[in-house]
């Protein structure tokens, strides 16, 4: 007789991992607390012990994707090459998780969502540090960061990607 399988304790990391899986498979519209609970074999109320609501879960998803993109380019490289490495890593992560663009859009429409977690703050600090090392003034650093971020988001929303394929599959 084997003892019953021990269930892993529920924590934010497991919840975020399940959210990433759901969003990657079916898109942001398929993300519900009930679905995450089902994926993890727990009641929906158990999820609420770790996240306040769906908006917070979306913020955690975005921060996961941003964190996945973190790289440490060689500081001896030219600042343009350092930024290129950072931007390529960011872009690759967003390509792997195209629901992040929908999450940014959802956050823009929600007064409670922020999309600014610890990974996003670290990413911004990294880019600002590279720009400061290149001699950009603080206001120019902020503008350059926003230009890079907006450009990356724009390139993802303007090209066919997996999220558009998923949306087409849902059409009659």
C-alpha atoms as one frame of an Amber mdcrd trajectory, in Angstrom:
protein
   0.000   0.000   0.000   1.355   3.338  -1.068   0.635   6.381   1.048  -1.621
   8.970  -0.590   0.220  11.461  -2.794   1.097  14.551  -0.857  -0.331  17.686
  -2.433   2.068  20.581  -2.888   1.243  23.564  -0.697  -0.486  26.389  -2.498
   1.560  29.558  -2.888   1.746  32.598  -5.145   4.412  31.020  -7.329   2.224
  28.006  -8.152  -0.723  30.307  -8.807   1.333  32.515 -11.147   2.731  29.446
 -12.937  -0.824  28.208 -13.510  -1.891  31.658 -14.738   1.038  31.757 -17.188
   0.053  28.341 -18.527  -3.597  29.338 -18.959  -2.801  32.677 -20.613  -0.220
  31.083 -22.925  -2.698  28.387 -23.964  -5.957  30.307 -24.349  -5.226  33.991
 -23.887  -6.071  36.490 -21.209  -9.809  36.091 -21.759  -9.532  32.491 -20.513
  -8.003  33.524 -17.197 -10.411  33.145 -14.294  -9.854  32.454 -10.627 -12.110
  29.409 -10.983  -9.955  28.048 -13.833  -6.727  28.576 -11.901  -8.260  26.834
  -8.894  -9.307  23.933 -11.096  -5.813  23.683 -12.625  -4.319  23.517  -9.135
  -6.967  21.219  -7.651  -8.071  23.681  -4.992 -11.169  25.742  -4.286 -11.385
  29.257  -5.726 -11.392  30.639  -2.173  -7.933  29.132  -1.632  -6.631  31.296
  -4.485  -7.999  34.405  -2.788  -5.777  33.643   0.209  -2.808  34.463  -2.032
  -4.073  37.016  -4.570  -6.717  39.691  -4.079  -8.412  39.370  -7.459  -7.956
  38.764 -11.165  -6.362  42.212 -11.648  -3.599  41.322  -9.199  -3.135  37.962
 -10.921  -2.706  39.772 -14.248  -0.139  42.099 -12.656   1.747  39.059 -11.346
   1.666  37.502 -14.822   3.137  40.656 -16.374   5.848  40.835 -13.740   6.688
  37.169 -14.353   7.111  37.813 -18.090   9.267  40.873 -17.439  11.375  38.918
 -14.946  11.844  36.114 -17.426  13.361  38.686 -19.800  16.065  39.810 -17.381
  19.600  39.633 -18.746  22.863  41.165 -17.583  24.668  42.500 -20.633  28.408
  42.963 -20.386  28.942  46.468 -18.927  32.041  46.819 -21.100  29.851  46.810
 -24.218  28.781  50.040 -25.840  25.523  51.362 -24.310  23.677  50.794 -27.587
  24.721  47.132 -27.606  23.696  46.767 -23.944  20.250  48.186 -24.707  19.954
  45.971 -27.774  20.627  42.875 -25.656  18.057  43.983 -23.064  15.443  44.800
 -25.715  15.951  41.512 -27.550  15.520  39.566 -24.301  12.388  41.578 -23.512
  11.008  40.958 -26.977  11.742  37.220 -26.844   9.936  36.891 -23.523   6.939
  38.806 -24.845   6.935  36.588 -27.949   6.804  33.495 -25.708   3.928  35.025
 -23.731   1.883  37.135 -26.155  -0.896  37.539 -23.600   1.293  40.169 -21.942
   0.168  42.739 -24.524  -3.470  42.012 -23.672  -2.518  42.335 -19.993  -1.014
  45.773 -20.568  -4.182  46.803 -22.389  -6.362  45.436 -19.572  -4.266  47.312
 -17.018  -4.683  50.564 -18.901  -8.450  50.145 -18.586  -8.370  49.201 -14.887
  -7.879  51.804 -12.158  -6.567  49.150  -9.733  -4.041  47.334 -11.947  -0.492
  48.627 -12.011   1.721  46.188 -13.967   4.657  47.589 -12.016   6.059  44.780
  -9.915   9.558  44.163  -8.625  10.790  42.700 -11.915   9.468  45.667 -13.890
  11.149  48.056 -11.469  14.449  46.177 -11.765  14.180  46.192 -15.570  13.517
  49.941 -15.608  16.424  50.574 -13.236  18.716  48.493 -15.439  17.819  50.454
 -18.573  18.087  53.778 -16.728  21.520  52.774 -15.398  22.752  51.984 -18.913
  21.413  55.324 -20.139  22.970  57.193 -17.196  26.306  55.531 -17.958  25.990
  56.795 -21.526  25.611  60.359 -20.251  21.848  60.829 -20.647  20.307  63.324
 -18.220  17.567  61.967 -15.910  14.739  63.468 -18.007  16.322  62.078 -21.186
  16.707  58.676 -19.520  12.996  58.611 -18.712  12.036  59.631 -22.246  14.395
  57.086 -23.829  13.041  54.329 -21.570   9.459  55.155 -22.557  10.393  55.262
 -26.251  12.038  51.826 -26.036   9.147  50.336 -24.063   6.502  51.834 -26.348
   8.367  50.696 -29.443   8.635  47.128 -28.154   4.943  47.005 -27.232   4.011
  48.531 -30.564   5.992  46.015 -32.589   4.200  43.183 -30.832   0.728  44.610
 -31.303   1.286  45.368 -34.982   2.476  41.947 -36.128   0.605  38.676 -36.417
   1.303  36.512 -33.417  -0.008  33.575 -31.498  -2.685  35.625 -29.690  -4.205
  36.644 -33.014  -4.207  32.969 -34.033  -5.995  32.056 -30.809  -8.551  34.825
 -31.386  -9.240  33.500 -34.909  -9.798  29.999 -33.529 -12.569  31.400 -31.315
 -14.419  32.891 -34.284 -17.385  30.939 -35.719
